[in-house]
């Protein structure tokens, strides 16, 4: 058998092994396409409708970084903590971002515990005090639904102490949640009513966006995508604004990229004692 014949046989064999006589792979591709359409459609809506809010949030961040001040971010809620982690110590991200990674609502310390803590009035007040959030600080609060007790306590405390607060959450989800829902703060307030700048992530009620025939519950949550998109858009816009002002902000490079470790070393003396979870 010639080399060309062997190559052809190999390709035919691979095709036979990956064939889809039942259409299952095609069905998977269709489901993936439906999810992709849902995600990209929501991201495009956020781009079209929230650019002004993103710009205002970015300008606040640029002001603080230009003064060499930290920007705090807290995502009280199991998966909302991922949003805070998304822009902290992140390749291409601002070194001045300081995430509040309190263990109380992290899923790594227990999912049911996380949900209980995010619903406990007063808990986030302790977290804010412990992180010394006060006058002149800038705090980003991010949560998919914008209602839980920890989130509202954090916003109320920060504003009371004189901090500026940026909120990232879904107005639709908050306004559709019953006033007596067990996750709500006793005040029944929504994050978007308490902050200086709010970016609406437009996450639909329930978060999951795909319907499967024969299954009552939707699947495939969307909030992590939109939170990451909004926060990276804000920090990228803040960086662009700083450059426009003639300020070159420190930016993290991936530790796995050439020169990453040596670049990190130039920032550590300046930031390690200031950024609690660095």
Short mmCIF file of C-alpha atoms in Angstrom, two decimals:
data_model
loop_
_atom_site.label_atom_id
_atom_site.label_comp_id
_atom_site.label_asym_id
_atom_site.label_seq_id
_atom_site.Cartn_x
_atom_site.Cartn_y
_atom_site.Cartn_z
CA UNK A 1 0.00 0.00 0.00
CA UNK A 2 1.36 3.39 -0.94
CA UNK A 3 1.72 6.22 1.57
CA UNK A 4 -1.21 8.03 -0.08
CA UNK A 5 -3.40 4.91 0.10
CA UNK A 6 -2.55 4.44 3.78
CA UNK A 7 -3.43 8.08 4.49
CA UNK A 8 -6.77 7.67 2.72
CA UNK A 9 -7.55 4.50 4.67
CA UNK A 10 -6.74 6.24 7.94
CA UNK A 11 -9.08 9.08 7.11
CA UNK A 12 -11.84 6.66 6.20
CA UNK A 13 -11.31 4.71 9.39
CA UNK A 14 -11.51 7.86 11.48
CA UNK A 15 -14.70 8.87 9.73
CA UNK A 16 -16.28 5.50 10.46
CA UNK A 17 -15.39 5.77 14.14
CA UNK A 18 -16.81 9.28 14.43
CA UNK A 19 -19.85 8.71 12.24
CA UNK A 20 -23.20 9.88 13.51
CA UNK A 21 -25.85 7.46 12.19
CA UNK A 22 -28.36 8.47 14.87
CA UNK A 23 -27.86 12.21 14.46
CA UNK A 24 -26.75 12.59 18.08
CA UNK A 25 -23.65 14.61 17.23
CA UNK A 26 -25.70 16.85 14.97
CA UNK A 27 -28.13 17.33 17.83
CA UNK A 28 -25.27 18.28 20.13
CA UNK A 29 -23.99 20.77 17.57
CA UNK A 30 -27.48 22.26 17.30
CA UNK A 31 -27.70 22.61 21.09
CA UNK A 32 -24.28 24.22 21.18
CA UNK A 33 -25.40 26.61 18.48
CA UNK A 34 -28.53 27.52 20.42
CA UNK A 35 -26.44 28.24 23.51
CA UNK A 36 -23.94 30.26 21.49
CA UNK A 37 -26.77 32.32 20.03
CA UNK A 38 -28.18 32.99 23.50
CA UNK A 39 -24.80 34.02 24.91
CA UNK A 40 -23.72 36.21 22.01
CA UNK A 41 -27.16 37.76 21.70
CA UNK A 42 -27.12 38.85 25.33
CA UNK A 43 -23.55 40.15 25.07
CA UNK A 44 -24.50 42.21 22.04
CA UNK A 45 -27.50 43.66 23.88
CA UNK A 46 -25.25 44.65 26.78
CA UNK A 47 -22.83 46.29 24.34
CA UNK A 48 -25.63 48.22 22.67
CA UNK A 49 -27.46 49.31 25.82
CA UNK A 50 -24.86 49.51 28.59
CA UNK A 51 -21.85 51.20 26.95
CA UNK A 52 -22.64 54.45 28.73
CA UNK A 53 -22.71 52.78 32.14
CA UNK A 54 -19.54 50.84 31.34
CA UNK A 55 -17.86 54.12 30.37
CA UNK A 56 -18.88 55.80 33.65
CA UNK A 57 -17.64 52.84 35.68
CA UNK A 58 -14.37 52.80 33.73
CA UNK A 59 -13.83 56.51 34.35
CA UNK A 60 -14.16 55.99 38.11
CA UNK A 61 -11.61 53.18 37.99
CA UNK A 62 -9.24 55.27 35.88
CA UNK A 63 -9.46 58.10 38.43
CA UNK A 64 -8.45 55.76 41.26
CA UNK A 65 -5.66 54.00 39.39
CA UNK A 66 -4.26 57.34 38.25
CA UNK A 67 -3.96 58.24 41.94
CA UNK A 68 -2.35 54.85 42.65
CA UNK A 69 -5.39 53.74 44.66
CA UNK A 70 -6.76 50.20 44.78
CA UNK A 71 -10.10 49.21 43.28
CA UNK A 72 -11.94 46.62 45.38
CA UNK A 73 -14.31 44.01 43.98
CA UNK A 74 -16.60 41.68 45.91
CA UNK A 75 -18.96 39.06 44.48
CA UNK A 76 -20.94 37.73 47.44
CA UNK A 77 -22.67 34.63 46.10
CA UNK A 78 -21.45 31.18 45.13
CA UNK A 79 -20.78 31.71 41.44
CA UNK A 80 -20.66 35.50 41.65
CA UNK A 81 -17.33 35.08 43.42
CA UNK A 82 -16.03 33.87 40.05
CA UNK A 83 -16.67 37.34 38.66
CA UNK A 84 -14.43 38.94 41.28
CA UNK A 85 -11.75 36.38 40.54
CA UNK A 86 -12.08 36.99 36.79
CA UNK A 87 -10.43 40.42 36.96
CA UNK A 88 -8.06 39.78 39.87
CA UNK A 89 -4.41 38.79 39.25
CA UNK A 90 -5.54 38.18 35.68
CA UNK A 91 -3.50 38.22 32.49
CA UNK A 92 -4.15 41.57 30.83
CA UNK A 93 -5.79 42.93 33.98
CA UNK A 94 -5.09 45.96 36.12
CA UNK A 95 -2.72 45.30 39.00
CA UNK A 96 -4.70 47.77 41.13
CA UNK A 97 -7.72 45.42 41.28
CA UNK A 98 -8.03 43.93 44.76
CA UNK A 99 -10.60 41.14 45.05
CA UNK A 100 -12.28 40.45 48.38
CA UNK A 101 -12.17 36.66 48.50
CA UNK A 102 -13.80 36.11 51.85
CA UNK A 103 -14.35 32.40 52.43
CA UNK A 104 -17.90 32.70 53.71
CA UNK A 105 -19.59 32.67 50.32
CA UNK A 106 -16.96 30.76 48.34
CA UNK A 107 -18.20 27.43 46.98
CA UNK A 108 -14.84 25.91 47.92
CA UNK A 109 -15.91 26.06 51.56
CA UNK A 110 -19.23 24.32 50.86
CA UNK A 111 -22.04 25.15 48.46
CA UNK A 112 -24.88 25.04 51.01
CA UNK A 113 -22.78 27.02 53.47
CA UNK A 114 -22.14 29.61 50.77
CA UNK A 115 -25.85 30.02 50.09
CA UNK A 116 -26.64 30.29 53.79
CA UNK A 117 -23.99 32.94 54.34
CA UNK A 118 -25.04 35.08 51.37
CA UNK A 119 -28.55 35.09 52.89
CA UNK A 120 -27.38 36.08 56.38
CA UNK A 121 -28.09 39.74 57.21
CA UNK A 122 -25.11 41.47 58.78
CA UNK A 123 -22.48 39.07 57.48
CA UNK A 124 -21.17 41.29 54.69
CA UNK A 125 -21.02 44.27 57.04
CA UNK A 126 -18.39 42.35 58.96
CA UNK A 127 -16.58 41.56 55.70
CA UNK A 128 -16.56 45.23 54.70
CA UNK A 129 -15.22 46.30 58.07
CA UNK A 130 -12.61 43.56 58.01
CA UNK A 131 -11.41 44.84 54.64
CA UNK A 132 -11.50 48.45 55.89
CA UNK A 133 -13.75 49.73 53.13
CA UNK A 134 -14.30 53.39 53.85
CA UNK A 135 -14.33 56.98 52.67
CA UNK A 136 -12.75 57.54 49.29
CA UNK A 137 -12.61 53.86 48.35
CA UNK A 138 -14.03 52.44 45.14
CA UNK A 139 -15.90 49.15 45.44
CA UNK A 140 -17.34 47.02 42.63
CA UNK A 141 -20.17 44.74 43.75
CA UNK A 142 -21.13 41.99 41.33
CA UNK A 143 -23.93 39.48 41.67
CA UNK A 144 -26.04 37.83 39.02
CA UNK A 145 -29.39 38.56 40.67
CA UNK A 146 -28.75 41.71 42.68
CA UNK A 147 -30.83 40.91 45.75
CA UNK A 148 -29.10 38.79 48.36
CA UNK A 149 -28.57 39.97 51.92
CA UNK A 150 -24.77 39.98 51.78
CA UNK A 151 -24.77 42.05 48.60
CA UNK A 152 -27.21 44.63 49.93
CA UNK A 153 -25.40 44.90 53.28
CA UNK A 154 -22.10 45.46 51.44
CA UNK A 155 -23.62 48.23 49.31
CA UNK A 156 -25.34 49.91 52.25
CA UNK A 157 -22.24 49.81 54.43
CA UNK A 158 -19.89 51.06 51.71
CA UNK A 159 -22.13 53.99 50.82
CA UNK A 160 -22.66 54.85 54.50
CA UNK A 161 -18.89 54.94 55.03
CA UNK A 162 -18.31 57.22 52.04
CA UNK A 163 -17.11 54.75 49.43
CA UNK A 164 -18.16 54.95 45.79
CA UNK A 165 -19.94 51.81 44.60
CA UNK A 166 -20.25 50.30 41.13
CA UNK A 167 -22.92 47.62 40.82
CA UNK A 168 -22.99 44.84 38.24
CA UNK A 169 -26.21 42.82 38.29
CA UNK A 170 -29.43 42.04 36.43
CA UNK A 171 -32.19 44.59 36.94
CA UNK A 172 -34.71 42.23 35.33
CA UNK A 173 -33.88 39.40 37.70
CA UNK A 174 -34.00 41.62 40.78
CA UNK A 175 -37.32 43.24 39.89
CA UNK A 176 -38.91 39.88 39.11
CA UNK A 177 -37.91 38.40 42.48
CA UNK A 178 -40.69 38.48 45.07
CA UNK A 179 -40.19 40.85 48.02
CA UNK A 180 -40.50 37.94 50.44
CA UNK A 181 -37.98 35.69 48.69
CA UNK A 182 -35.74 34.07 51.36
CA UNK A 183 -32.56 35.34 49.67
CA UNK A 184 -33.58 38.97 50.00
CA UNK A 185 -32.19 41.47 52.50
CA UNK A 186 -34.77 42.49 55.15
CA UNK A 187 -34.93 45.93 53.51
CA UNK A 188 -36.15 44.28 50.24
CA UNK A 189 -33.78 46.58 48.31
CA UNK A 190 -32.12 45.85 44.97
CA UNK A 191 -28.46 46.51 44.21
CA UNK A 192 -29.24 48.75 41.23
CA UNK A 193 -31.06 51.20 43.51
CA UNK A 194 -28.15 51.57 45.94
CA UNK A 195 -25.06 52.21 43.82
CA UNK A 196 -23.42 55.22 42.16
CA UNK A 197 -23.10 53.48 38.79
CA UNK A 198 -24.98 50.36 37.74
CA UNK A 199 -24.24 48.12 34.77
CA UNK A 200 -27.21 45.92 33.93
CA UNK A 201 -26.17 42.41 32.92
CA UNK A 202 -29.74 41.56 31.84
CA UNK A 203 -29.49 37.97 33.07
CA UNK A 204 -32.93 36.39 32.62
CA UNK A 205 -34.87 35.05 35.57
CA UNK A 206 -33.47 31.66 36.52
CA UNK A 207 -30.15 32.24 34.72
CA UNK A 208 -30.30 29.00 32.69
CA UNK A 209 -31.30 29.63 29.07
CA UNK A 210 -31.70 26.31 27.23
CA UNK A 211 -34.87 24.24 27.13
CA UNK A 212 -34.62 20.50 26.45
CA UNK A 213 -37.70 18.68 25.27
CA UNK A 214 -38.99 16.40 28.02
CA UNK A 215 -37.24 18.29 30.82
CA UNK A 216 -39.04 20.81 33.01
CA UNK A 217 -35.96 22.75 34.11
CA UNK A 218 -33.86 24.92 31.82
CA UNK A 219 -30.12 24.19 31.63
CA UNK A 220 -26.92 26.11 30.79
CA UNK A 221 -26.50 29.21 32.93
CA UNK A 222 -25.43 32.44 31.28
CA UNK A 223 -24.45 34.78 34.13
CA UNK A 224 -20.77 33.82 34.27
CA UNK A 225 -20.34 34.78 30.62
CA UNK A 226 -22.01 38.14 31.00
CA UNK A 227 -20.30 39.01 34.28
CA UNK A 228 -16.91 38.29 32.72
CA UNK A 229 -17.79 40.31 29.61
CA UNK A 230 -18.98 43.31 31.58
CA UNK A 231 -16.06 43.35 34.03
CA UNK A 232 -13.39 42.87 31.37
CA UNK A 233 -15.08 45.58 29.29
CA UNK A 234 -14.97 47.93 32.27
CA UNK A 235 -11.33 47.27 33.10
CA UNK A 236 -10.24 47.40 29.46
CA UNK A 237 -12.08 50.70 29.02
CA UNK A 238 -10.48 52.03 32.19
CA UNK A 239 -7.07 51.05 30.85
CA UNK A 240 -7.75 52.78 27.54
CA UNK A 241 -8.85 55.90 29.42
CA UNK A 242 -5.65 55.90 31.48
CA UNK A 243 -3.52 55.62 28.35
CA UNK A 244 -5.51 58.48 26.82
CA UNK A 245 -4.60 60.56 29.88
CA UNK A 246 -0.94 59.71 29.44
CA UNK A 247 -0.86 57.21 32.33
CA UNK A 248 0.63 53.76 31.75
CA UNK A 249 -1.00 51.50 34.36
CA UNK A 250 0.66 48.30 35.58
CA UNK A 251 -0.88 45.29 33.83
CA UNK A 252 -0.49 41.64 34.78
CA UNK A 253 1.05 39.28 32.25
CA UNK A 254 0.31 35.57 32.39
CA UNK A 255 2.84 33.78 34.55
CA UNK A 256 2.89 31.09 31.86
CA UNK A 257 3.89 33.57 29.14
CA UNK A 258 7.51 34.53 28.42
CA UNK A 259 8.69 37.09 30.95
CA UNK A 260 5.59 36.70 33.12
CA UNK A 261 7.36 35.90 36.38
CA UNK A 262 9.96 38.61 35.96
CA UNK A 263 7.26 41.17 35.22
CA UNK A 264 5.30 40.10 38.30
CA UNK A 265 8.38 40.63 40.41
CA UNK A 266 8.43 44.31 39.44
CA UNK A 267 4.96 44.76 40.97
CA UNK A 268 5.20 42.71 44.14
CA UNK A 269 7.20 45.15 46.26
CA UNK A 270 4.67 47.84 45.43
CA UNK A 271 1.46 45.85 45.81
CA UNK A 272 1.89 42.70 47.89
CA UNK A 273 1.51 44.50 51.20
CA UNK A 274 -1.53 46.44 49.92
CA UNK A 275 -3.55 43.74 48.14
CA UNK A 276 -4.78 41.33 50.76
CA UNK A 277 -5.20 38.19 48.63
CA UNK A 278 -2.16 38.69 46.42
#
